[in-house]
mmCIF file of C-alpha atoms and ligand atoms in Angstrom:
data_model
loop_
_atom_site.group_PDB
_atom_site.id
_atom_site.type_symbol
_atom_site.label_atom_id
_atom_site.label_comp_id
_atom_site.label_asym_id
_atom_site.label_seq_id
_atom_site.Cartn_x
_atom_site.Cartn_y
_atom_site.Cartn_z
ATOM 1 C CA MET A 1444 0.000 0.000 0.000
ATOM 2 C CA THR A 1445 1.364 3.438 -0.880
ATOM 3 C CA PHE A 1446 0.545 7.029 -0.074
ATOM 4 C CA GLN A 1447 -1.623 9.127 -2.261
ATOM 5 C CA ASN A 1448 0.548 11.868 -3.697
ATOM 6 C CA GLU A 1449 -1.534 14.533 -2.056
ATOM 7 C CA VAL A 1450 -1.184 13.011 1.472
ATOM 8 C CA LYS A 1451 2.526 12.566 0.946
ATOM 9 C CA GLN A 1452 2.970 16.184 -0.107
ATOM 10 C CA TYR A 1453 1.050 17.636 2.857
ATOM 11 C CA LEU A 1454 2.695 15.260 5.336
ATOM 12 C CA VAL A 1455 6.254 16.194 4.327
ATOM 13 C CA GLU A 1456 5.366 19.883 4.426
ATOM 14 C CA HIS A 1457 4.008 19.377 7.922
ATOM 15 C CA LEU A 1458 7.158 17.475 8.958
ATOM 16 C CA ALA A 1459 9.432 20.215 7.618
ATOM 17 C CA GLY A 1460 7.376 22.821 9.461
ATOM 18 C CA GLN A 1461 7.676 20.948 12.761
ATOM 19 C CA GLN A 1462 11.482 20.576 12.633
ATOM 20 C CA SER A 1463 12.335 23.275 15.162
ATOM 21 C CA LEU A 1464 9.523 22.342 17.552
ATOM 22 C CA ILE A 1465 10.576 18.679 17.424
ATOM 23 C CA GLY A 1466 14.169 19.829 17.985
ATOM 24 C CA GLU A 1467 13.205 21.616 21.208
ATOM 25 C CA GLN A 1468 11.096 18.679 22.295
ATOM 26 C CA VAL A 1469 13.957 16.232 21.655
ATOM 27 C CA VAL A 1470 16.464 18.351 23.610
ATOM 28 C CA SER A 1471 14.196 18.540 26.620
ATOM 29 C CA ALA A 1472 13.324 14.806 26.419
ATOM 30 C CA ILE A 1473 17.033 13.863 26.242
ATOM 31 C CA ARG A 1474 17.882 16.184 29.143
ATOM 32 C CA SER A 1475 15.062 14.862 31.332
ATOM 33 C CA SER A 1476 15.473 11.169 30.470
ATOM 34 C CA GLY A 1477 18.536 10.859 32.759
ATOM 35 C CA GLU A 1478 19.628 7.875 30.685
ATOM 36 C CA ILE A 1479 21.985 9.588 28.263
ATOM 37 C CA LEU A 1480 24.698 10.832 30.578
ATOM 38 C CA SER A 1481 27.090 11.745 27.754
ATOM 39 C CA SER A 1482 24.562 14.296 26.483
ATOM 40 C CA GLU A 1483 25.348 16.432 29.544
ATOM 41 C CA ARG A 1484 28.643 17.379 27.943
ATOM 42 C CA LEU A 1485 26.902 18.659 24.789
ATOM 43 C CA THR A 1486 25.208 21.971 24.099
ATOM 44 C CA ASP A 1487 21.567 22.031 22.949
ATOM 45 C CA GLN A 1488 22.785 22.916 19.491
ATOM 46 C CA GLN A 1489 25.156 19.925 19.404
ATOM 47 C CA LEU A 1490 22.282 17.648 20.376
ATOM 48 C CA ILE A 1491 20.364 18.563 17.234
ATOM 49 C CA ASP A 1492 23.210 19.375 14.837
ATOM 50 C CA HIS A 1493 22.211 16.428 12.677
ATOM 51 C CA PHE A 1494 18.569 17.503 12.391
ATOM 52 C CA PRO A 1495 18.714 19.338 9.029
ATOM 53 C CA ARG A 1496 20.231 16.271 7.373
ATOM 54 C CA LEU A 1497 17.949 13.889 9.272
ATOM 55 C CA PHE A 1498 14.788 15.783 8.231
ATOM 56 C CA ALA A 1499 15.945 16.100 4.618
ATOM 57 C CA ASP A 1500 16.532 12.337 4.484
ATOM 58 C CA LEU A 1501 13.265 11.562 6.254
ATOM 59 C CA ILE A 1502 11.308 13.675 3.798
ATOM 60 C CA GLU A 1503 13.153 12.003 0.944
ATOM 61 C CA TYR A 1504 12.211 8.683 2.537
ATOM 62 C CA PHE A 1505 8.529 9.524 2.498
ATOM 63 C CA LEU A 1506 8.631 10.999 -1.010
ATOM 64 C CA SER A 1507 10.542 8.148 -2.615
ATOM 65 C CA GLU A 1508 8.727 5.543 -0.499
ATOM 66 C CA VAL A 1509 11.853 3.902 0.810
ATOM 67 C CA ASP A 1510 13.708 3.337 -2.442
ATOM 68 C CA PRO A 1511 17.176 1.672 -2.164
ATOM 69 C CA GLY A 1512 19.092 4.874 -3.042
ATOM 70 C CA THR A 1513 17.380 6.812 -0.257
ATOM 71 C CA ARG A 1514 18.008 4.019 2.240
ATOM 72 C CA LYS A 1515 21.687 3.988 1.296
ATOM 73 C CA ARG A 1516 21.943 7.741 1.889
ATOM 74 C CA THR A 1517 20.167 7.402 5.240
ATOM 75 C CA ILE A 1518 22.598 4.724 6.365
ATOM 76 C CA GLU A 1519 25.547 6.883 5.237
ATOM 77 C CA ALA A 1520 24.190 9.851 7.217
ATOM 78 C CA ALA A 1521 23.765 7.592 10.247
ATOM 79 C CA LEU A 1522 27.370 6.391 9.860
ATOM 80 C CA ASN A 1523 28.490 10.035 10.024
ATOM 81 C CA HIS A 1524 26.205 10.796 12.932
ATOM 82 C CA GLY A 1525 27.525 7.681 14.725
ATOM 83 C CA MET A 1526 31.063 8.956 14.218
ATOM 84 C CA THR A 1527 30.197 12.365 15.650
ATOM 85 C CA ARG A 1528 28.609 10.812 18.738
ATOM 86 C CA TRP A 1529 31.563 8.423 19.081
ATOM 87 C CA GLN A 1530 33.922 11.385 19.085
ATOM 88 C CA GLN A 1531 31.681 13.121 21.611
ATOM 89 C CA GLY A 1532 32.103 10.111 23.907
ATOM 90 C CA TYR A 1533 28.649 8.531 23.579
ATOM 91 C CA GLU A 1534 28.155 4.854 24.396
ATOM 92 C CA LEU A 1535 26.392 2.888 21.669
ATOM 93 C CA VAL A 1536 23.365 2.373 23.904
ATOM 94 C CA GLU A 1537 23.115 6.147 24.366
ATOM 95 C CA VAL A 1538 23.082 6.707 20.604
ATOM 96 C CA ILE A 1539 20.278 4.163 20.233
ATOM 97 C CA ARG A 1540 18.259 5.681 23.104
ATOM 98 C CA GLU A 1541 18.668 9.139 21.623
ATOM 99 C CA LEU A 1542 17.474 7.959 18.220
ATOM 100 C CA ALA A 1543 14.436 6.374 19.906
ATOM 101 C CA ILE A 1544 13.619 9.733 21.527
ATOM 102 C CA VAL A 1545 13.867 11.471 18.142
ATOM 103 C CA GLU A 1546 11.625 8.845 16.555
ATOM 104 C CA ARG A 1547 9.046 9.136 19.357
ATOM 105 C CA SER A 1548 9.000 12.897 19.019
ATOM 106 C CA ILE A 1549 8.568 12.818 15.236
ATOM 107 C CA LEU A 1550 5.807 10.286 15.674
ATOM 108 C CA ASP A 1551 3.972 12.430 18.240
ATOM 109 C CA HIS A 1552 4.475 15.875 16.767
ATOM 110 C CA GLY A 1553 5.013 15.094 13.126
ATOM 111 C CA ILE A 1554 2.871 12.153 12.183
ATOM 112 C CA GLU A 1555 0.101 11.603 14.746
ATOM 113 C CA LYS A 1556 -0.581 15.329 15.005
ATOM 114 C CA PHE A 1557 -0.820 15.560 11.197
ATOM 115 C CA PHE A 1558 -3.380 12.767 11.010
ATOM 116 C CA GLU A 1559 -5.318 14.232 13.936
ATOM 117 C CA GLU A 1560 -5.580 17.500 12.048
ATOM 118 C CA ASN A 1561 -6.283 15.729 8.729
ATOM 119 C CA SER A 1562 -8.561 12.924 9.819
ATOM 120 C CA GLN A 1563 -9.806 12.446 6.216
ATOM 121 C CA TRP A 1564 -6.485 10.706 5.477
ATOM 122 C CA VAL A 1565 -6.230 8.728 8.699
ATOM 123 C CA LYS A 1566 -6.165 5.440 6.811
ATOM 124 C CA SER A 1567 -2.671 6.321 5.639
ATOM 125 C CA ILE A 1568 -1.291 6.637 9.188
ATOM 126 C CA ASP A 1569 -0.058 3.041 9.218
ATOM 127 C CA ILE A 1570 2.002 3.588 6.071
ATOM 128 C CA ALA A 1571 3.467 6.734 7.592
ATOM 129 C CA ARG A 1572 4.344 4.848 10.802
ATOM 130 C CA ARG A 1573 5.939 2.039 8.810
ATOM 131 C CA ASN A 1574 8.031 4.506 6.800
ATOM 132 C CA LEU A 1575 9.142 6.192 9.983
ATOM 133 C CA ASP A 1576 10.019 2.831 11.598
ATOM 134 C CA SER A 1577 12.017 1.711 8.662
ATOM 135 C CA PHE A 1578 13.807 5.104 8.476
ATOM 136 C CA PHE A 1579 14.891 4.727 12.114
ATOM 137 C CA GLU A 1580 15.841 1.087 11.618
ATOM 138 C CA ASP A 1581 18.266 2.246 8.918
ATOM 139 C CA SER A 1582 19.510 5.058 11.141
ATOM 140 C CA VAL A 1583 20.167 2.682 14.026
ATOM 141 C CA ALA A 1584 21.814 0.199 11.643
ATOM 142 C CA GLY A 1585 24.179 2.915 10.338
ATOM 143 C CA SER A 1586 25.136 4.099 13.828
ATOM 144 C CA VAL A 1587 25.661 0.540 15.090
ATOM 145 C CA GLN A 1588 27.787 -0.226 12.044
ATOM 146 C CA ARG A 1589 29.977 2.805 12.779
ATOM 147 C CA TYR A 1590 30.427 1.755 16.411
ATOM 148 C CA VAL A 1591 31.233 -1.830 15.437
ATOM 149 C CA GLU A 1592 33.819 -0.573 12.955
ATOM 150 C CA ASN A 1593 35.340 1.720 15.558
ATOM 151 C CA TYR A 1594 35.408 -1.023 18.203
ATOM 152 C CA THR A 1595 37.046 -3.355 15.700
ATOM 153 C CA GLU A 1596 39.673 -0.734 14.957
ATOM 154 C CA GLN A 1597 40.286 -0.246 18.683
ATOM 155 C CA LEU A 1598 40.561 -3.978 19.161
ATOM 156 C CA GLN A 1599 43.000 -4.283 16.299
ATOM 157 C CA SER A 1600 45.121 -1.489 17.672
ATOM 158 C CA ALA A 1601 44.998 -2.975 21.202
ATOM 159 C CA ASN A 1602 45.981 -6.277 19.666
ATOM 160 C CA THR A 1603 48.947 -4.685 17.893
ATOM 161 C CA GLN A 1604 50.004 -3.007 21.164
ATOM 162 C CA LEU A 1605 49.755 -6.357 22.915
ATOM 163 C CA LEU A 1606 51.848 -8.040 20.263
ATOM 164 C CA ILE A 1607 54.488 -5.311 20.588
ATOM 165 C CA ALA A 1608 54.426 -5.571 24.395
ATOM 166 C CA ASN A 1609 54.726 -9.328 24.065
ATOM 167 C CA GLU A 1610 57.682 -9.032 21.714
ATOM 168 C CA ASN A 1611 59.322 -6.554 24.096
ATOM 169 C CA MET A 1612 58.793 -8.941 26.977
ATOM 170 C CA SER A 1613 60.350 -11.834 25.107
ATOM 171 C CA ARG A 1614 63.237 -9.552 24.157
ATOM 172 C CA ILE A 1615 63.676 -8.650 27.828
ATOM 173 C CA ASP A 1616 63.511 -12.330 28.790
ATOM 174 C CA GLU A 1617 66.001 -13.162 26.084
ATOM 175 C CA SER A 1618 68.290 -10.386 27.220
ATOM 176 C CA ARG A 1619 68.008 -11.542 30.872
ATOM 177 C CA LEU A 1620 68.892 -15.051 29.820
ATOM 178 C CA ARG A 1621 71.855 -13.752 27.874
ATOM 179 C CA LEU A 1622 72.903 -11.732 30.913
ATOM 180 C CA ILE A 1623 72.756 -14.782 33.171
ATOM 181 C CA ARG A 1624 74.642 -16.852 30.602
ATOM 182 C CA THR A 1625 77.311 -14.211 30.058
ATOM 183 C CA VAL A 1626 77.821 -13.500 33.727
ATOM 184 C CA SER A 1627 77.936 -17.147 34.720
ATOM 185 C CA HIS A 1628 80.241 -17.957 31.807
ATOM 186 C CA GLU A 1629 82.625 -15.095 32.655
ATOM 187 C CA LEU A 1630 82.572 -15.804 36.384
ATOM 188 C CA ALA A 1631 83.075 -19.530 35.792
ATOM 189 C CA ASN A 1632 86.133 -18.756 33.619
ATOM 190 C CA VAL A 1633 87.654 -16.479 36.208
ATOM 191 C CA LEU A 1634 86.880 -18.847 39.100
ATOM 192 C CA ASN A 1635 88.282 -21.768 37.154
ATOM 193 C CA ALA A 1636 91.517 -19.902 36.506
ATOM 194 C CA LEU A 1637 91.643 -18.865 40.169
ATOM 195 C CA THR A 1638 91.111 -22.444 41.404
ATOM 196 C CA ILE A 1639 93.907 -23.794 39.223
ATOM 197 C CA THR A 1640 96.248 -20.980 40.211
ATOM 198 C CA ILE A 1641 95.529 -21.355 43.919
ATOM 199 C CA SER A 1642 96.090 -25.104 43.796
ATOM 200 C CA LEU A 1643 99.424 -24.475 42.020
ATOM 201 C CA ILE A 1644 100.418 -21.947 44.675
ATOM 202 C CA THR A 1645 99.618 -24.339 47.478
ATOM 203 C CA THR A 1646 101.370 -27.352 45.925
ATOM 204 C CA GLY A 1647 104.435 -25.722 44.330
ATOM 205 C CA ASN A 1648 107.381 -24.388 46.307
ATOM 206 C CA ASP A 1649 109.304 -22.399 43.655
ATOM 207 C CA GLU A 1650 109.170 -18.799 44.905
ATOM 208 C CA ALA A 1651 109.312 -17.263 41.377
ATOM 209 C CA ILE A 1652 106.403 -19.387 40.170
ATOM 210 C CA ARG A 1653 104.437 -18.627 43.354
ATOM 211 C CA SER A 1654 104.812 -14.896 42.725
ATOM 212 C CA GLU A 1655 103.724 -15.310 39.085
ATOM 213 C CA MET A 1656 100.703 -17.284 40.281
ATOM 214 C CA LEU A 1657 99.805 -14.607 42.784
ATOM 215 C CA ASP A 1658 99.919 -12.022 39.966
ATOM 216 C CA SER A 1659 97.583 -14.201 37.974
ATOM 217 C CA CYS A 1660 95.254 -14.450 40.989
ATOM 218 C CA GLN A 1661 95.223 -10.711 41.281
ATOM 219 C CA ARG A 1662 94.483 -10.325 37.564
ATOM 220 C CA ASN A 1663 91.569 -12.737 37.787
ATOM 221 C CA VAL A 1664 90.118 -11.023 40.815
ATOM 222 C CA ARG A 1665 90.490 -7.643 39.042
ATOM 223 C CA GLU A 1666 88.680 -8.961 35.966
ATOM 224 C CA MET A 1667 85.869 -10.238 38.139
ATOM 225 C CA GLY A 1668 85.695 -6.820 39.802
ATOM 226 C CA GLU A 1669 85.599 -5.076 36.387
ATOM 227 C CA LEU A 1670 82.809 -7.293 35.195
ATOM 228 C CA LEU A 1671 80.803 -6.604 38.345
ATOM 229 C CA THR A 1672 81.376 -2.831 37.999
ATOM 230 C CA GLU A 1673 80.198 -2.951 34.393
ATOM 231 C CA LEU A 1674 77.075 -4.866 35.404
ATOM 232 C CA LYS A 1675 76.381 -2.468 38.263
ATOM 233 C CA ASP A 1676 76.778 0.560 35.941
ATOM 234 C CA TYR A 1677 74.428 -1.019 33.478
ATOM 235 C CA SER A 1678 71.757 -1.866 36.049
ATOM 236 C CA LEU A 1679 71.922 1.708 37.364
ATOM 237 C CA LEU A 1680 71.566 3.030 33.840
ATOM 238 C CA ILE A 1681 68.592 0.796 33.024
ATOM 239 C CA SER A 1682 66.818 1.755 36.241
ATOM 240 C CA GLY A 1683 67.297 5.429 35.324
ATOM 241 C CA ALA A 1684 68.777 6.043 38.790
ATOM 242 C CA ALA A 1685 71.287 8.690 37.690
ATOM 243 C CA SER A 1686 69.441 11.702 36.315
ATOM 244 C CA VAL A 1687 71.033 14.011 33.744
ATOM 245 C CA GLN A 1688 72.747 17.033 35.303
ATOM 246 C CA ILE A 1689 73.744 19.631 32.795
ATOM 247 C CA GLU A 1690 76.596 22.013 33.552
ATOM 248 C CA GLU A 1691 79.091 24.126 31.625
ATOM 249 C CA ILE A 1692 82.252 22.212 30.902
ATOM 250 C CA ASN A 1693 85.527 23.798 29.886
ATOM 251 C CA VAL A 1694 86.443 21.534 26.981
ATOM 252 C CA ARG A 1695 90.213 22.014 27.189
ATOM 253 C CA VAL A 1696 90.432 21.244 30.916
ATOM 254 C CA PHE A 1697 88.002 18.340 30.640
ATOM 255 C CA ALA A 1698 89.792 16.803 27.632
ATOM 256 C CA SER A 1699 93.253 17.082 29.125
ATOM 257 C CA GLU A 1700 92.064 15.429 32.367
ATOM 258 C CA ILE A 1701 90.819 12.510 30.288
ATOM 259 C CA LYS A 1702 94.054 12.434 28.295
ATOM 260 C CA SER A 1703 96.156 12.222 31.483
ATOM 261 C CA SER A 1704 93.977 9.484 32.938
ATOM 262 C CA PHE A 1705 94.615 7.379 29.823
ATOM 263 C CA HIS A 1706 98.343 8.143 29.603
ATOM 264 C CA ALA A 1707 99.541 4.964 31.337
ATOM 265 C CA MET A 1708 97.168 2.660 29.436
ATOM 266 C CA MET A 1709 98.132 4.180 26.071
ATOM 267 C CA GLN A 1710 101.817 3.763 26.877
ATOM 268 C CA GLU A 1711 101.341 0.216 28.017
ATOM 269 C CA ALA A 1712 99.519 -0.589 24.760
ATOM 270 C CA GLY A 1713 102.153 1.234 22.677
ATOM 271 C CA VAL A 1714 99.610 3.622 21.194
ATOM 272 C CA HIS A 1715 100.192 7.219 20.125
ATOM 273 C CA PHE A 1716 97.301 9.286 21.568
ATOM 274 C CA ASP A 1717 96.312 12.590 19.945
ATOM 275 C CA LEU A 1718 93.809 15.142 21.177
ATOM 276 C CA HIS A 1719 92.183 17.664 18.787
ATOM 277 C CA ILE A 1720 89.894 20.439 19.954
ATOM 278 C CA GLU A 1721 88.340 22.769 17.409
ATOM 279 C CA PRO A 1722 89.472 26.322 18.272
ATOM 280 C CA ASN A 1723 85.927 27.742 18.509
ATOM 281 C CA LEU A 1724 84.764 25.094 20.982
ATOM 282 C CA ASP A 1725 85.617 26.420 24.445
ATOM 283 C CA VAL A 1726 82.618 25.390 26.489
ATOM 284 C CA ILE A 1727 80.028 22.662 26.136
ATOM 285 C CA ARG A 1728 76.894 22.188 28.204
ATOM 286 C CA SER A 1729 76.477 18.581 29.210
ATOM 287 C CA ASP A 1730 76.404 16.051 32.042
ATOM 288 C CA ARG A 1731 80.067 15.771 33.023
ATOM 289 C CA ARG A 1732 79.982 12.208 34.425
ATOM 290 C CA LYS A 1733 77.998 10.777 31.547
ATOM 291 C CA THR A 1734 80.116 12.512 28.898
ATOM 292 C CA ARG A 1735 83.280 11.284 30.599
ATOM 293 C CA GLN A 1736 81.914 7.742 30.715
ATOM 294 C CA ILE A 1737 81.035 7.830 27.009
ATOM 295 C CA ILE A 1738 84.554 8.933 26.102
ATOM 296 C CA THR A 1739 86.133 6.474 28.561
ATOM 297 C CA ASN A 1740 84.199 3.558 27.062
ATOM 298 C CA LEU A 1741 85.131 4.509 23.499
ATOM 299 C CA LEU A 1742 88.802 5.069 24.364
ATOM 300 C CA THR A 1743 88.962 1.773 26.307
ATOM 301 C CA ASN A 1744 87.590 -0.080 23.277
ATOM 302 C CA ALA A 1745 89.997 1.777 20.985
ATOM 303 C CA ILE A 1746 92.883 0.507 23.146
ATOM 304 C CA ASN A 1747 91.447 -3.000 23.557
ATOM 305 C CA TYR A 1748 90.946 -3.444 19.827
ATOM 306 C CA CYS A 1749 94.034 -1.528 18.637
ATOM 307 C CA GLY A 1750 95.670 -4.710 17.312
ATOM 308 C CA ARG A 1751 98.551 -5.376 19.690
ATOM 309 C CA GLU A 1752 100.934 -6.448 16.935
ATOM 310 C CA LYS A 1753 100.262 -3.518 14.569
ATOM 311 C CA PRO A 1754 102.919 -0.863 14.022
ATOM 312 C CA ASN A 1755 102.182 2.904 14.365
ATOM 313 C CA LYS A 1756 99.067 2.500 16.429
ATOM 314 C CA THR A 1757 97.224 5.783 16.926
ATOM 315 C CA ILE A 1758 94.069 6.909 18.652
ATOM 316 C CA VAL A 1759 92.610 10.373 18.100
ATOM 317 C CA LEU A 1760 90.059 11.979 20.409
ATOM 318 C CA GLU A 1761 88.438 14.999 18.800
ATOM 319 C CA PHE A 1762 85.988 17.653 20.002
ATOM 320 C CA ARG A 1763 84.279 19.764 17.335
ATOM 321 C CA ARG A 1764 81.229 21.876 16.674
ATOM 322 C CA ASP A 1765 78.774 20.899 13.948
ATOM 323 C CA ARG A 1766 76.096 23.574 13.370
ATOM 324 C CA ASP A 1767 73.839 23.473 16.470
ATOM 325 C CA CYS A 1768 75.491 20.360 17.863
ATOM 326 C CA TRP A 1769 78.842 19.419 19.256
ATOM 327 C CA GLN A 1770 80.641 16.208 18.491
ATOM 328 C CA ILE A 1771 83.130 13.880 20.080
ATOM 329 C CA SER A 1772 84.896 11.404 17.867
ATOM 330 C CA VAL A 1773 87.240 8.572 18.799
ATOM 331 C CA GLU A 1774 89.229 7.208 15.902
ATOM 332 C CA ASP A 1775 91.652 4.309 16.043
ATOM 333 C CA SER A 1776 93.923 2.503 13.620
ATOM 334 C CA GLY A 1777 92.990 -0.875 15.120
ATOM 335 C CA ILE A 1778 91.567 -4.180 13.956
ATOM 336 C CA GLY A 1779 88.276 -2.737 12.653
ATOM 337 C CA ILE A 1780 84.794 -4.269 12.728
ATOM 338 C CA PRO A 1781 83.213 -6.369 9.951
ATOM 339 C CA GLN A 1782 80.552 -4.349 8.063
ATOM 340 C CA GLU A 1783 77.867 -6.939 8.743
ATOM 341 C CA GLN A 1784 78.411 -6.548 12.509
ATOM 342 C CA LEU A 1785 78.227 -2.749 12.583
ATOM 343 C CA GLY A 1786 74.451 -2.813 13.068
ATOM 344 C CA SER A 1787 74.601 -5.009 16.173
ATOM 345 C CA ILE A 1788 77.666 -3.915 18.162
ATOM 346 C CA PHE A 1789 75.514 -1.547 20.251
ATOM 347 C CA ASP A 1790 73.277 -4.436 21.351
ATOM 348 C CA GLU A 1791 73.639 -5.720 24.888
ATOM 349 C CA PHE A 1792 76.136 -8.552 25.281
ATOM 350 C CA LYS A 1793 77.132 -8.386 21.631
ATOM 351 C CA ARG A 1794 80.781 -9.307 21.174
ATOM 352 C CA VAL A 1795 82.529 -9.524 17.835
ATOM 353 C CA SER A 1796 86.157 -9.965 18.682
ATOM 354 C CA GLU A 1797 87.464 -12.063 21.554
ATOM 355 C CA VAL A 1798 90.941 -10.475 21.581
ATOM 356 C CA VAL A 1799 90.222 -9.145 25.058
ATOM 357 C CA LYS A 1800 87.846 -10.203 27.826
ATOM 358 C CA GLY A 1801 84.591 -8.331 28.022
ATOM 359 C CA ALA A 1802 80.883 -8.690 28.623
ATOM 360 C CA GLY A 1803 79.754 -6.935 25.461
ATOM 361 C CA LEU A 1804 78.098 -4.179 27.483
ATOM 362 C CA GLY A 1805 80.435 -1.227 26.868
ATOM 363 C CA LEU A 1806 78.791 0.040 23.673
ATOM 364 C CA ALA A 1807 75.255 -0.692 24.918
ATOM 365 C CA ILE A 1808 76.018 1.473 27.971
ATOM 366 C CA THR A 1809 77.600 4.136 25.748
ATOM 367 C CA LYS A 1810 74.574 4.251 23.459
ATOM 368 C CA ARG A 1811 72.188 4.588 26.400
ATOM 369 C CA LEU A 1812 74.266 7.409 27.856
ATOM 370 C CA VAL A 1813 74.313 9.188 24.494
ATOM 371 C CA GLU A 1814 70.529 8.823 24.244
ATOM 372 C CA GLU A 1815 70.122 10.251 27.746
ATOM 373 C CA LEU A 1816 71.946 13.325 26.439
ATOM 374 C CA LYS A 1817 69.530 13.349 23.449
ATOM 375 C CA GLY A 1818 72.373 12.557 21.090
ATOM 376 C CA THR A 1819 73.256 9.956 18.498
ATOM 377 C CA ILE A 1820 76.224 7.670 17.982
ATOM 378 C CA GLU A 1821 77.543 6.433 14.655
ATOM 379 C CA VAL A 1822 80.406 4.246 13.605
ATOM 380 C CA VAL A 1823 82.422 3.723 10.454
ATOM 381 C CA SER A 1824 84.986 0.996 10.306
ATOM 382 C CA GLU A 1825 87.173 -0.971 7.969
ATOM 383 C CA ILE A 1826 88.674 -4.351 8.785
ATOM 384 C CA GLY A 1827 92.395 -4.065 9.471
ATOM 385 C CA GLN A 1828 92.312 -0.264 9.091
ATOM 386 C CA GLY A 1829 90.475 0.989 12.170
ATOM 387 C CA SER A 1830 87.221 2.447 13.421
ATOM 388 C CA ARG A 1831 85.726 5.863 14.062
ATOM 389 C CA PHE A 1832 82.914 6.418 16.555
ATOM 390 C CA VAL A 1833 81.162 9.807 16.345
ATOM 391 C CA VAL A 1834 78.873 11.060 19.104
ATOM 392 C CA THR A 1835 76.692 14.064 18.232
ATOM 393 C CA ILE A 1836 74.954 15.966 21.035
ATOM 394 C CA PRO A 1837 72.581 18.910 20.486
ATOM 395 C CA ASP A 1838 73.888 22.149 21.954
ATOM 396 C CA THR A 1839 71.497 23.168 24.724
ATOM 397 C CA ARG A 1840 72.702 26.768 25.028
HETATM 398 P P1 ADP B 1041 83.163 -5.594 24.798
HETATM 399 O O1 ADP B 1041 84.279 -4.685 24.471
HETATM 400 O O2 ADP B 1041 83.007 -5.913 26.237
HETATM 401 O O3 ADP B 1041 83.117 -6.808 23.939
HETATM 402 P P2 ADP B 1041 81.485 -3.522 23.683
HETATM 403 O O4 ADP B 1041 80.008 -3.371 23.756
HETATM 404 O O5 ADP B 1041 82.301 -2.387 24.166
HETATM 405 O O6 ADP B 1041 81.799 -4.849 24.471
HETATM 406 O O7 ADP B 1041 81.875 -3.806 22.185
HETATM 407 C C1 ADP B 1041 81.153 -4.748 21.431
HETATM 408 C C2 ADP B 1041 82.031 -5.329 20.331
HETATM 409 O O8 ADP B 1041 82.310 -4.302 19.377
HETATM 410 C C3 ADP B 1041 83.387 -5.777 20.820
HETATM 411 O O9 ADP B 1041 83.326 -7.152 21.220
HETATM 412 C C4 ADP B 1041 84.267 -5.557 19.630
HETATM 413 O O10 ADP B 1041 84.269 -6.699 18.811
HETATM 414 C C5 ADP B 1041 83.616 -4.447 18.862
HETATM 415 N N1 ADP B 1041 84.331 -3.156 19.030
HETATM 416 C C6 ADP B 1041 83.981 -2.143 19.850
HETATM 417 N N2 ADP B 1041 84.830 -1.099 19.713
HETATM 418 C C7 ADP B 1041 85.722 -1.453 18.777
HETATM 419 C C8 ADP B 1041 86.865 -0.818 18.180
HETATM 420 N N3 ADP B 1041 87.225 0.424 18.505
HETATM 421 N N4 ADP B 1041 87.535 -1.505 17.238
HETATM 422 C C9 ADP B 1041 87.153 -2.752 16.880
HETATM 423 N N5 ADP B 1041 86.117 -3.421 17.411
HETATM 424 C C10 ADP B 1041 85.406 -2.778 18.340
#
């Protein structure tokens, strides 16, 4: 059964004429219902922002008698409306309740009133009610669809976050396992060497050998101590216990203190140590302890991996300015690092060369320290030729 054209025409005119009255009615019904708490955050205008579009679609609905194109447009409008309410923090149930209030109000003031005033057409009231019902079914369907899509998106993103968190946790577990393995391996080596040495000391009676053995004991105990210090430093760094304390540092004084502290080690390793400071770099602003530790770690590696047997071994420590940053570089003429390992040497417990003892933590600590100073660290290296580590720190002046 369809509308007579005349009824249709008068009804839609009546509906259009009632838009603002229905708007007021809807606002007061929503406010007094007490069931749509999210509406309290919205202004009256926001509550009926979608009315012009809703009425245009509803009228279209009546005129076209629910043709598929009109239904599609209604669902699209409801998708948009659903999105707006979603962004305004509405629960899905609140959107549905609100739509029910709008429908009730249109039924009371738009449709029933019209047929009361035009009782000659009252037989058509059922068609009008059915059209209205089906219009609101489509509206609810569109809004629900939007919420389902948004929930799905949220779920997917929560799922991705979970996967990332999971991966991070397995990385942490893996890194803990590696830590336990490395520490127990290193400690077992040192203890093993100590046990053998001590048993030699206690059984042998040659004084010269005893003194050599005691030296070896001391060396082993020192190595154990170094490993423990490195682990302690690292645990402090990971826990974020030492905050960054920026101060002005006189580069020349700072650099020459470092140079003197390395003098004996450089001599012992037979390395020529050069210090370059760019003339226009007098003062830097940084955390003194952290900067010193970065340089100490890089210089220690440069000595450790200088290639004991190589002639003309040199290490250069340089301070320079680079636009709005300052840089420290440590360059050596040592054994170099294979290209394929350059990406992983900053990982915890990563060791490439076994020429000296170590836990593989030095560069991981260095990188963390550099990051605490908001800087970056890069390395270039060539096997047999040497390596250059460059630390770039933004100038905070
Ligand atoms: P460790 O020295 O305890 O092994 P690091 O984290 O300091 O740990 O260094 C990781 C690895 O990077 C070292 O095992 C070494 O193979 C390589 N490496 C670091 N610095 C240099 C360097 N200056 N020259 C050559 N290899 C280096």
